[in-house]
PDB file of N, CA, C and O in Angstrom:
ATOM      1  N   MET A 597      -0.970 -11.312  10.518  1.00  0.00           N
ATOM      2  CA  MET A 597      -1.937 -10.296  10.522  1.00  0.00           C
ATOM      3  C   MET A 597      -2.287  -9.643   8.889  1.00  0.00           C
ATOM      4  O   MET A 597      -1.263  -9.396   8.450  1.00  0.00           O
ATOM      5  N   LEU A 598      -3.531  -9.888   8.615  1.00  0.00           N
ATOM      6  CA  LEU A 598      -3.871  -9.298   7.350  1.00  0.00           C
ATOM      7  C   LEU A 598      -4.783  -7.992   7.474  1.00  0.00           C
ATOM      8  O   LEU A 598      -5.703  -7.942   8.138  1.00  0.00           O
ATOM      9  N   ILE A 599      -4.104  -6.709   6.784  1.00  0.00           N
ATOM     10  CA  ILE A 599      -4.670  -5.690   7.207  1.00  0.00           C
ATOM     11  C   ILE A 599      -5.371  -5.011   5.858  1.00  0.00           C
ATOM     12  O   ILE A 599      -4.462  -4.912   4.845  1.00  0.00           O
ATOM     13  N   GLU A 600      -6.580  -4.494   5.811  1.00  0.00           N
ATOM     14  CA  GLU A 600      -6.978  -3.637   4.632  1.00  0.00           C
ATOM     15  C   GLU A 600      -6.419  -2.370   4.754  1.00  0.00           C
ATOM     16  O   GLU A 600      -6.341  -1.705   5.697  1.00  0.00           O
ATOM     17  N   HIS A 601      -6.028  -1.923   3.364  1.00  0.00           N
ATOM     18  CA  HIS A 601      -5.405  -0.585   3.479  1.00  0.00           C
ATOM     19  C   HIS A 601      -6.002  -0.024   2.132  1.00  0.00           C
ATOM     20  O   HIS A 601      -5.844  -0.508   0.856  1.00  0.00           O
ATOM     21  N   ARG A 602      -6.625   1.382   2.013  1.00  0.00           N
ATOM     22  CA  ARG A 602      -7.072   1.977   0.805  1.00  0.00           C
ATOM     23  C   ARG A 602      -7.953   1.095   0.045  1.00  0.00           C
ATOM     24  O   ARG A 602      -8.044   1.028  -1.230  1.00  0.00           O
ATOM     25  N   GLY A 603      -8.645   0.236   0.729  1.00  0.00           N
ATOM     26  CA  GLY A 603      -9.879  -0.690   0.272  1.00  0.00           C
ATOM     27  C   GLY A 603      -9.452  -1.957  -0.457  1.00  0.00           C
ATOM     28  O   GLY A 603     -10.199  -2.654  -0.880  1.00  0.00           O
ATOM     29  N   ARG A 604      -8.160  -2.176  -0.397  1.00  0.00           N
ATOM     30  CA  ARG A 604      -7.489  -3.438  -0.526  1.00  0.00           C
ATOM     31  C   ARG A 604      -7.154  -4.355   0.334  1.00  0.00           C
ATOM     32  O   ARG A 604      -6.510  -3.956   1.545  1.00  0.00           O
ATOM     33  N   ARG A 605      -7.327  -5.636   0.050  1.00  0.00           N
ATOM     34  CA  ARG A 605      -7.070  -6.690   1.354  1.00  0.00           C
ATOM     35  C   ARG A 605      -6.155  -7.557   0.650  1.00  0.00           C
ATOM     36  O   ARG A 605      -6.052  -7.578  -0.646  1.00  0.00           O
ATOM     37  N   PRO A 606      -5.128  -8.272   1.533  1.00  0.00           N
ATOM     38  CA  PRO A 606      -4.289  -9.105   1.009  1.00  0.00           C
ATOM     39  C   PRO A 606      -4.869 -10.348   0.216  1.00  0.00           C
ATOM     40  O   PRO A 606      -6.056 -10.634   0.805  1.00  0.00           O
ATOM     41  N   VAL A 607      -4.301 -10.949  -0.693  1.00  0.00           N
ATOM     42  CA  VAL A 607      -4.753 -12.183  -1.236  1.00  0.00           C
ATOM     43  C   VAL A 607      -3.955 -13.476  -0.928  1.00  0.00           C
ATOM     44  O   VAL A 607      -2.798 -13.332  -1.386  1.00  0.00           O
ATOM     45  N   VAL A 608      -4.403 -14.252  -0.234  1.00  0.00           N
ATOM     46  CA  VAL A 608      -3.722 -15.425   0.343  1.00  0.00           C
ATOM     47  C   VAL A 608      -4.200 -16.563  -0.164  1.00  0.00           C
ATOM     48  O   VAL A 608      -5.381 -17.169   0.229  1.00  0.00           O
ATOM     49  N   PRO A 609      -3.635 -17.576  -1.269  1.00  0.00           N
ATOM     50  CA  PRO A 609      -4.172 -18.774  -1.530  1.00  0.00           C
ATOM     51  C   PRO A 609      -4.038 -19.838  -0.293  1.00  0.00           C
ATOM     52  O   PRO A 609      -3.266 -19.663   0.661  1.00  0.00           O
ATOM     53  N   GLU A 610      -4.997 -20.761  -0.383  1.00  0.00           N
ATOM     54  CA  GLU A 610      -4.960 -21.779   0.854  1.00  0.00           C
ATOM     55  C   GLU A 610      -3.718 -22.660   0.922  1.00  0.00           C
ATOM     56  O   GLU A 610      -3.295 -23.051   1.896  1.00  0.00           O
ATOM     57  N   SER A 611      -2.803 -22.808  -0.217  1.00  0.00           N
ATOM     58  CA  SER A 611      -1.660 -23.417  -0.110  1.00  0.00           C
ATOM     59  C   SER A 611      -0.458 -22.540   0.370  1.00  0.00           C
ATOM     60  O   SER A 611       0.611 -23.125   0.681  1.00  0.00           O
ATOM     61  N   ALA A 612      -0.558 -21.339   0.826  1.00  0.00           N
ATOM     62  CA  ALA A 612       0.434 -20.433   1.153  1.00  0.00           C
ATOM     63  C   ALA A 612       0.329 -20.414   2.850  1.00  0.00           C
ATOM     64  O   ALA A 612      -0.710 -20.986   3.188  1.00  0.00           O
ATOM     65  N   TYR A 613       1.363 -19.935   3.314  1.00  0.00           N
ATOM     66  CA  TYR A 613       1.546 -20.010   4.827  1.00  0.00           C
ATOM     67  C   TYR A 613       1.805 -18.481   5.120  1.00  0.00           C
ATOM     68  O   TYR A 613       2.817 -17.885   4.573  1.00  0.00           O
ATOM     69  N   VAL A 614       1.137 -18.161   6.152  1.00  0.00           N
ATOM     70  CA  VAL A 614       1.692 -16.735   6.700  1.00  0.00           C
ATOM     71  C   VAL A 614       1.795 -16.882   8.223  1.00  0.00           C
ATOM     72  O   VAL A 614       0.883 -17.241   8.822  1.00  0.00           O
ATOM     73  N   ALA A 615       2.942 -16.677   8.780  1.00  0.00           N
ATOM     74  CA  ALA A 615       3.137 -16.751  10.109  1.00  0.00           C
ATOM     75  C   ALA A 615       2.360 -15.982  11.092  1.00  0.00           C
ATOM     76  O   ALA A 615       1.991 -14.928  10.567  1.00  0.00           O
ATOM     77  N   PRO A 616       2.035 -16.393  12.197  1.00  0.00           N
ATOM     78  CA  PRO A 616       0.939 -15.436  13.016  1.00  0.00           C
ATOM     79  C   PRO A 616       1.781 -14.078  13.169  1.00  0.00           C
ATOM     80  O   PRO A 616       0.866 -13.154  13.527  1.00  0.00           O
ATOM     81  N   THR A 617       3.048 -13.724  13.338  1.00  0.00           N
ATOM     82  CA  THR A 617       3.709 -12.655  13.557  1.00  0.00           C
ATOM     83  C   THR A 617       3.943 -11.974  12.069  1.00  0.00           C
ATOM     84  O   THR A 617       4.645 -10.891  12.359  1.00  0.00           O
ATOM     85  N   ALA A 618       3.511 -12.432  11.317  1.00  0.00           N
ATOM     86  CA  ALA A 618       3.914 -11.756   9.794  1.00  0.00           C
ATOM     87  C   ALA A 618       2.566 -10.604   9.594  1.00  0.00           C
ATOM     88  O   ALA A 618       1.649 -10.750  10.281  1.00  0.00           O
ATOM     89  N   VAL A 619       2.976  -9.670   8.784  1.00  0.00           N
ATOM     90  CA  VAL A 619       2.081  -8.690   8.413  1.00  0.00           C
ATOM     91  C   VAL A 619       1.868  -8.475   6.889  1.00  0.00           C
ATOM     92  O   VAL A 619       2.949  -8.257   6.265  1.00  0.00           O
ATOM     93  N   LEU A 620       0.492  -8.442   6.245  1.00  0.00           N
ATOM     94  CA  LEU A 620       0.218  -8.508   4.902  1.00  0.00           C
ATOM     95  C   LEU A 620      -0.401  -7.177   5.078  1.00  0.00           C
ATOM     96  O   LEU A 620      -1.705  -7.199   5.666  1.00  0.00           O
ATOM     97  N   CYS A 621      -0.229  -6.043   4.367  1.00  0.00           N
ATOM     98  CA  CYS A 621      -1.202  -4.890   4.315  1.00  0.00           C
ATOM     99  C   CYS A 621      -1.510  -4.141   2.788  1.00  0.00           C
ATOM    100  O   CYS A 621      -0.420  -4.232   2.324  1.00  0.00           O
ATOM    101  N   GLY A 622      -2.669  -4.289   2.691  1.00  0.00           N
ATOM    102  CA  GLY A 622      -3.102  -3.633   1.324  1.00  0.00           C
ATOM    103  C   GLY A 622      -3.000  -4.638   0.275  1.00  0.00           C
ATOM    104  O   GLY A 622      -3.328  -5.814   0.379  1.00  0.00           O
ATOM    105  N   ALA A 623      -2.727  -4.132  -0.932  1.00  0.00           N
ATOM    106  CA  ALA A 623      -2.539  -4.774  -2.368  1.00  0.00           C
ATOM    107  C   ALA A 623      -1.409  -5.919  -2.343  1.00  0.00           C
ATOM    108  O   ALA A 623      -0.584  -5.718  -3.006  1.00  0.00           O
ATOM    109  N   VAL A 624      -1.603  -6.850  -1.504  1.00  0.00           N
ATOM    110  CA  VAL A 624      -0.498  -7.860  -1.450  1.00  0.00           C
ATOM    111  C   VAL A 624      -0.949  -9.106  -1.894  1.00  0.00           C
ATOM    112  O   VAL A 624      -2.138  -9.615  -1.595  1.00  0.00           O
ATOM    113  N   VAL A 625      -0.405  -9.720  -2.965  1.00  0.00           N
ATOM    114  CA  VAL A 625      -0.930 -10.727  -3.536  1.00  0.00           C
ATOM    115  C   VAL A 625       0.266 -11.976  -3.521  1.00  0.00           C
ATOM    116  O   VAL A 625       1.217 -11.832  -3.941  1.00  0.00           O
ATOM    117  N   LEU A 626      -0.209 -13.088  -2.670  1.00  0.00           N
ATOM    118  CA  LEU A 626       0.753 -14.257  -2.439  1.00  0.00           C
ATOM    119  C   LEU A 626       0.498 -15.296  -3.412  1.00  0.00           C
ATOM    120  O   LEU A 626      -0.511 -15.577  -3.946  1.00  0.00           O
ATOM    121  N   GLY A 627       1.759 -15.950  -4.274  1.00  0.00           N
ATOM    122  CA  GLY A 627       1.465 -16.799  -4.972  1.00  0.00           C
ATOM    123  C   GLY A 627       1.286 -18.440  -4.247  1.00  0.00           C
ATOM    124  O   GLY A 627       1.386 -18.554  -3.131  1.00  0.00           O
ATOM    125  N   GLU A 628       0.998 -19.321  -5.162  1.00  0.00           N
ATOM    126  CA  GLU A 628       0.694 -20.762  -4.525  1.00  0.00           C
ATOM    127  C   GLU A 628       1.868 -21.219  -3.772  1.00  0.00           C
ATOM    128  O   GLU A 628       2.821 -21.190  -4.227  1.00  0.00           O
ATOM    129  N   ARG A 629       1.654 -21.770  -2.663  1.00  0.00           N
ATOM    130  CA  ARG A 629       2.508 -22.450  -1.672  1.00  0.00           C
ATOM    131  C   ARG A 629       3.768 -21.582  -1.509  1.00  0.00           C
ATOM    132  O   ARG A 629       4.992 -21.864  -0.905  1.00  0.00           O
ATOM    133  N   SER A 630       3.449 -20.265  -1.505  1.00  0.00           N
ATOM    134  CA  SER A 630       4.626 -19.314  -1.054  1.00  0.00           C
ATOM    135  C   SER A 630       4.256 -19.093   0.417  1.00  0.00           C
ATOM    136  O   SER A 630       3.421 -19.501   1.213  1.00  0.00           O
ATOM    137  N   ARG A 631       5.577 -18.742   1.270  1.00  0.00           N
ATOM    138  CA  ARG A 631       5.651 -18.837   2.672  1.00  0.00           C
ATOM    139  C   ARG A 631       6.015 -17.429   2.976  1.00  0.00           C
ATOM    140  O   ARG A 631       7.029 -16.899   2.605  1.00  0.00           O
ATOM    141  N   VAL A 632       5.303 -16.786   4.138  1.00  0.00           N
ATOM    142  CA  VAL A 632       5.795 -15.407   4.788  1.00  0.00           C
ATOM    143  C   VAL A 632       6.094 -15.887   6.394  1.00  0.00           C
ATOM    144  O   VAL A 632       5.142 -16.395   6.896  1.00  0.00           O
ATOM    145  N   LEU A 633       7.394 -15.706   6.401  1.00  0.00           N
ATOM    146  CA  LEU A 633       7.928 -16.311   7.753  1.00  0.00           C
ATOM    147  C   LEU A 633       7.719 -15.131   8.945  1.00  0.00           C
ATOM    148  O   LEU A 633       7.582 -13.904   8.910  1.00  0.00           O
ATOM    149  N   HIS A 634       8.144 -15.453  10.063  1.00  0.00           N
ATOM    150  CA  HIS A 634       7.848 -14.712  11.569  1.00  0.00           C
ATOM    151  C   HIS A 634       8.540 -13.299  11.353  1.00  0.00           C
ATOM    152  O   HIS A 634       9.738 -13.022  10.834  1.00  0.00           O
ATOM    153  N   GLY A 635       7.680 -12.050  11.477  1.00  0.00           N
ATOM    154  CA  GLY A 635       8.256 -10.880  11.802  1.00  0.00           C
ATOM    155  C   GLY A 635       8.385 -10.007  10.393  1.00  0.00           C
ATOM    156  O   GLY A 635       8.534  -8.952  10.370  1.00  0.00           O
ATOM    157  N   ALA A 636       7.805 -10.982   9.378  1.00  0.00           N
ATOM    158  CA  ALA A 636       8.204 -10.350   7.846  1.00  0.00           C
ATOM    159  C   ALA A 636       6.874  -9.065   7.701  1.00  0.00           C
ATOM    160  O   ALA A 636       5.940  -9.565   8.395  1.00  0.00           O
ATOM    161  N   VAL A 637       6.914  -8.288   7.210  1.00  0.00           N
ATOM    162  CA  VAL A 637       6.266  -7.057   6.664  1.00  0.00           C
ATOM    163  C   VAL A 637       6.065  -6.871   5.363  1.00  0.00           C
ATOM    164  O   VAL A 637       7.215  -6.515   4.652  1.00  0.00           O
ATOM    165  N   LEU A 638       4.983  -7.046   4.611  1.00  0.00           N
ATOM    166  CA  LEU A 638       4.787  -6.798   3.206  1.00  0.00           C
ATOM    167  C   LEU A 638       3.621  -5.848   3.106  1.00  0.00           C
ATOM    168  O   LEU A 638       2.531  -6.094   3.592  1.00  0.00           O
ATOM    169  N   THR A 639       3.930  -4.620   2.765  1.00  0.00           N
ATOM    170  CA  THR A 639       2.991  -3.595   2.659  1.00  0.00           C
ATOM    171  C   THR A 639       3.045  -2.879   1.232  1.00  0.00           C
ATOM    172  O   THR A 639       4.047  -2.477   0.646  1.00  0.00           O
ATOM    173  N   ALA A 640       1.946  -2.548   0.913  1.00  0.00           N
ATOM    174  CA  ALA A 640       1.464  -2.096  -0.481  1.00  0.00           C
ATOM    175  C   ALA A 640       1.193  -0.531  -0.111  1.00  0.00           C
ATOM    176  O   ALA A 640      -0.217  -0.407   0.117  1.00  0.00           O
ATOM    177  N   GLU A 641       1.845   0.270  -0.091  1.00  0.00           N
ATOM    178  CA  GLU A 641       1.601   1.890   0.196  1.00  0.00           C
ATOM    179  C   GLU A 641       0.791   2.333  -0.605  1.00  0.00           C
ATOM    180  O   GLU A 641      -0.195   2.908  -0.569  1.00  0.00           O
ATOM    181  N   ASP A 642       1.171   2.557  -2.127  1.00  0.00           N
ATOM    182  CA  ASP A 642       0.184   3.046  -3.076  1.00  0.00           C
ATOM    183  C   ASP A 642       0.608   2.261  -4.540  1.00  0.00           C
ATOM    184  O   ASP A 642       0.279   2.753  -5.381  1.00  0.00           O
ATOM    185  N   GLY A 643       0.945   1.194  -4.140  1.00  0.00           N
ATOM    186  CA  GLY A 643       1.255   0.146  -5.291  1.00  0.00           C
ATOM    187  C   GLY A 643       0.836  -1.151  -5.078  1.00  0.00           C
ATOM    188  O   GLY A 643       0.116  -1.278  -4.282  1.00  0.00           O
ATOM    189  N   GLU A 644       1.744  -2.132  -5.573  1.00  0.00           N
ATOM    190  CA  GLU A 644       1.065  -3.489  -5.348  1.00  0.00           C
ATOM    191  C   GLU A 644       2.516  -4.449  -5.073  1.00  0.00           C
ATOM    192  O   GLU A 644       3.595  -4.182  -5.486  1.00  0.00           O
ATOM    193  N   VAL A 645       2.195  -5.464  -4.100  1.00  0.00           N
ATOM    194  CA  VAL A 645       3.429  -6.241  -3.810  1.00  0.00           C
ATOM    195  C   VAL A 645       2.811  -7.909  -4.392  1.00  0.00           C
ATOM    196  O   VAL A 645       1.760  -8.194  -4.031  1.00  0.00           O
ATOM    197  N   ARG A 646       3.714  -8.257  -5.226  1.00  0.00           N
ATOM    198  CA  ARG A 646       3.351  -9.776  -5.681  1.00  0.00           C
ATOM    199  C   ARG A 646       4.390 -10.660  -5.417  1.00  0.00           C
ATOM    200  O   ARG A 646       5.428 -10.444  -5.793  1.00  0.00           O
ATOM    201  N   VAL A 647       4.007 -11.761  -4.761  1.00  0.00           N
ATOM    202  CA  VAL A 647       4.948 -12.790  -4.148  1.00  0.00           C
ATOM    203  C   VAL A 647       4.746 -14.119  -5.229  1.00  0.00           C
ATOM    204  O   VAL A 647       3.371 -14.473  -5.346  1.00  0.00           O
ATOM    205  N   GLY A 648       5.870 -14.557  -5.942  1.00  0.00           N
ATOM    206  CA  GLY A 648       5.394 -15.579  -6.960  1.00  0.00           C
ATOM    207  C   GLY A 648       5.333 -16.842  -6.247  1.00  0.00           C
ATOM    208  O   GLY A 648       5.361 -16.979  -5.041  1.00  0.00           O
ATOM    209  N   ALA A 649       4.837 -17.815  -7.006  1.00  0.00           N
ATOM    210  CA  ALA A 649       4.732 -19.193  -6.503  1.00  0.00           C
ATOM    211  C   ALA A 649       6.124 -19.677  -5.664  1.00  0.00           C
ATOM    212  O   ALA A 649       7.231 -19.597  -6.499  1.00  0.00           O
ATOM    213  N   ASP A 650       5.988 -20.564  -4.805  1.00  0.00           N
ATOM    214  CA  ASP A 650       6.857 -21.401  -4.196  1.00  0.00           C
ATOM    215  C   ASP A 650       7.937 -20.176  -3.583  1.00  0.00           C
ATOM    216  O   ASP A 650       9.115 -20.930  -3.315  1.00  0.00           O
ATOM    217  N   VAL A 651       7.694 -19.230  -3.490  1.00  0.00           N
ATOM    218  CA  VAL A 651       8.769 -17.990  -2.869  1.00  0.00           C
ATOM    219  C   VAL A 651       8.420 -17.969  -1.417  1.00  0.00           C
ATOM    220  O   VAL A 651       7.461 -18.054  -0.635  1.00  0.00           O
ATOM    221  N   VAL A 652       9.651 -18.049  -0.655  1.00  0.00           N
ATOM    222  CA  VAL A 652       9.674 -17.923   0.815  1.00  0.00           C
ATOM    223  C   VAL A 652      10.357 -16.306   1.120  1.00  0.00           C
ATOM    224  O   VAL A 652      11.417 -15.798   0.768  1.00  0.00           O
ATOM    225  N   VAL A 653       9.409 -15.672   1.803  1.00  0.00           N
ATOM    226  CA  VAL A 653       9.950 -14.310   2.511  1.00  0.00           C
ATOM    227  C   VAL A 653      10.393 -14.652   3.824  1.00  0.00           C
ATOM    228  O   VAL A 653       9.592 -15.250   4.613  1.00  0.00           O
ATOM    229  N   MET A 654      11.593 -14.409   3.933  1.00  0.00           N
ATOM    230  CA  MET A 654      12.376 -14.709   5.280  1.00  0.00           C
ATOM    231  C   MET A 654      12.006 -13.799   6.519  1.00  0.00           C
ATOM    232  O   MET A 654      11.599 -12.758   6.257  1.00  0.00           O
ATOM    233  N   GLU A 655      12.288 -14.487   7.720  1.00  0.00           N
ATOM    234  CA  GLU A 655      11.750 -13.543   9.023  1.00  0.00           C
ATOM    235  C   GLU A 655      12.577 -12.012   8.993  1.00  0.00           C
ATOM    236  O   GLU A 655      13.461 -11.938   8.407  1.00  0.00           O
ATOM    237  N   ASN A 656      11.703 -11.402   9.334  1.00  0.00           N
ATOM    238  CA  ASN A 656      11.926  -9.842   9.597  1.00  0.00           C
ATOM    239  C   ASN A 656      12.110  -9.291   8.347  1.00  0.00           C
ATOM    240  O   ASN A 656      12.693  -7.762   8.410  1.00  0.00           O
ATOM    241  N   ALA A 657      11.879  -9.771   7.208  1.00  0.00           N
ATOM    242  CA  ALA A 657      12.018  -9.153   5.871  1.00  0.00           C
ATOM    243  C   ALA A 657      10.911  -7.887   5.844  1.00  0.00           C
ATOM    244  O   ALA A 657       9.840  -8.043   6.229  1.00  0.00           O
ATOM    245  N   LEU A 658      11.351  -6.872   4.977  1.00  0.00           N
ATOM    246  CA  LEU A 658      10.454  -5.735   4.849  1.00  0.00           C
ATOM    247  C   LEU A 658      10.409  -5.580   3.427  1.00  0.00           C
ATOM    248  O   LEU A 658      11.325  -5.318   2.874  1.00  0.00           O
ATOM    249  N   VAL A 659       9.109  -5.548   2.765  1.00  0.00           N
ATOM    250  CA  VAL A 659       8.916  -5.475   1.397  1.00  0.00           C
ATOM    251  C   VAL A 659       7.868  -4.122   1.281  1.00  0.00           C
ATOM    252  O   VAL A 659       6.580  -4.601   1.778  1.00  0.00           O
ATOM    253  N   ARG A 660       8.192  -3.267   0.444  1.00  0.00           N
ATOM    254  CA  ARG A 660       6.992  -2.164   0.373  1.00  0.00           C
ATOM    255  C   ARG A 660       6.851  -2.050  -1.284  1.00  0.00           C
ATOM    256  O   ARG A 660       7.924  -2.110  -1.924  1.00  0.00           O
ATOM    257  N   GLY A 661       5.652  -1.954  -1.592  1.00  0.00           N
ATOM    258  CA  GLY A 661       5.272  -1.741  -3.084  1.00  0.00           C
ATOM    259  C   GLY A 661       4.717  -0.321  -3.121  1.00  0.00           C
ATOM    260  O   GLY A 661       3.960   0.195  -2.732  1.00  0.00           O
ATOM    261  N   ARG A 662       5.433   0.286  -4.169  1.00  0.00           N
ATOM    262  CA  ARG A 662       5.339   1.553  -4.405  1.00  0.00           C
ATOM    263  C   ARG A 662       5.111   1.913  -5.722  1.00  0.00           C
ATOM    264  O   ARG A 662       5.580   1.264  -6.661  1.00  0.00           O
ATOM    265  N   TYR A 663       4.165   2.722  -5.990  1.00  0.00           N
ATOM    266  CA  TYR A 663       3.686   2.713  -7.683  1.00  0.00           C
ATOM    267  C   TYR A 663       4.909   3.533  -8.452  1.00  0.00           C
ATOM    268  O   TYR A 663       5.087   2.804  -9.459  1.00  0.00           O
ATOM    269  N   ALA A 664       5.620   4.207  -7.876  1.00  0.00           N
ATOM    270  CA  ALA A 664       6.765   4.702  -8.496  1.00  0.00           C
ATOM    271  C   ALA A 664       7.904   3.759  -8.897  1.00  0.00           C
ATOM    272  O   ALA A 664       8.632   3.976  -9.819  1.00  0.00           O
ATOM    273  N   HIS A 665       7.684   2.551  -8.200  1.00  0.00           N
ATOM    274  CA  HIS A 665       8.837   1.707  -8.415  1.00  0.00           C
ATOM    275  C   HIS A 665       8.220   0.321  -9.290  1.00  0.00           C
ATOM    276  O   HIS A 665       8.958  -0.612  -9.609  1.00  0.00           O
ATOM    277  N   ALA A 666       6.831   0.531  -9.823  1.00  0.00           N
ATOM    278  CA  ALA A 666       6.194  -0.626 -10.572  1.00  0.00           C
ATOM    279  C   ALA A 666       7.038  -0.448 -11.982  1.00  0.00           C
ATOM    280  O   ALA A 666       7.317   0.445 -12.513  1.00  0.00           O
ATOM    281  N   PRO A 667       7.061  -1.728 -12.334  1.00  0.00           N
ATOM    282  CA  PRO A 667       7.559  -1.724 -13.702  1.00  0.00           C
ATOM    283  C   PRO A 667       6.753  -0.972 -14.956  1.00  0.00           C
ATOM    284  O   PRO A 667       5.478  -0.910 -14.727  1.00  0.00           O
ATOM    285  N   ARG A 668       7.370  -0.495 -15.963  1.00  0.00           N
ATOM    286  CA  ARG A 668       6.916   0.187 -16.867  1.00  0.00           C
ATOM    287  C   ARG A 668       6.177  -0.521 -17.871  1.00  0.00           C
ATOM    288  O   ARG A 668       6.706  -1.701 -18.375  1.00  0.00           O
ATOM    289  N   ARG A 669       4.686  -0.344 -18.283  1.00  0.00           N
ATOM    290  CA  ARG A 669       4.035  -1.389 -19.078  1.00  0.00           C
ATOM    291  C   ARG A 669       4.126  -0.896 -20.563  1.00  0.00           C
ATOM    292  O   ARG A 669       3.583  -1.287 -21.530  1.00  0.00           O
ATOM    293  N   ASP A 670       4.535   0.245 -20.740  1.00  0.00           N
ATOM    294  CA  ASP A 670       4.636   1.051 -22.090  1.00  0.00           C
ATOM    295  C   ASP A 670       5.858   0.654 -23.047  1.00  0.00           C
ATOM    296  O   ASP A 670       5.899   1.163 -24.066  1.00  0.00           O
ATOM    297  N   ARG A 671       6.571  -0.415 -22.540  1.00  0.00           N
ATOM    298  CA  ARG A 671       7.776  -0.727 -23.562  1.00  0.00           C
ATOM    299  C   ARG A 671       7.421  -1.972 -24.368  1.00  0.00           C
ATOM    300  O   ARG A 671       6.807  -2.872 -24.133  1.00  0.00           O
TER     301      ARG A 671
END
């Protein structure tokens, strides 16, 4: 299931797979050939979630993107 949150929609390339019972919410960006398996939830609450190419997010995983946990860009 793909859900828009705060005006942002998940980005899923054609080569990626999202199981029918997985949930992607908000600013979630999947890499090429990535896989999100059954029951996994990736939610971008006030930050962003980026999944790299060829990455597998296993069943029932929970991944939250929070702005406070984003890498610092001023270094």
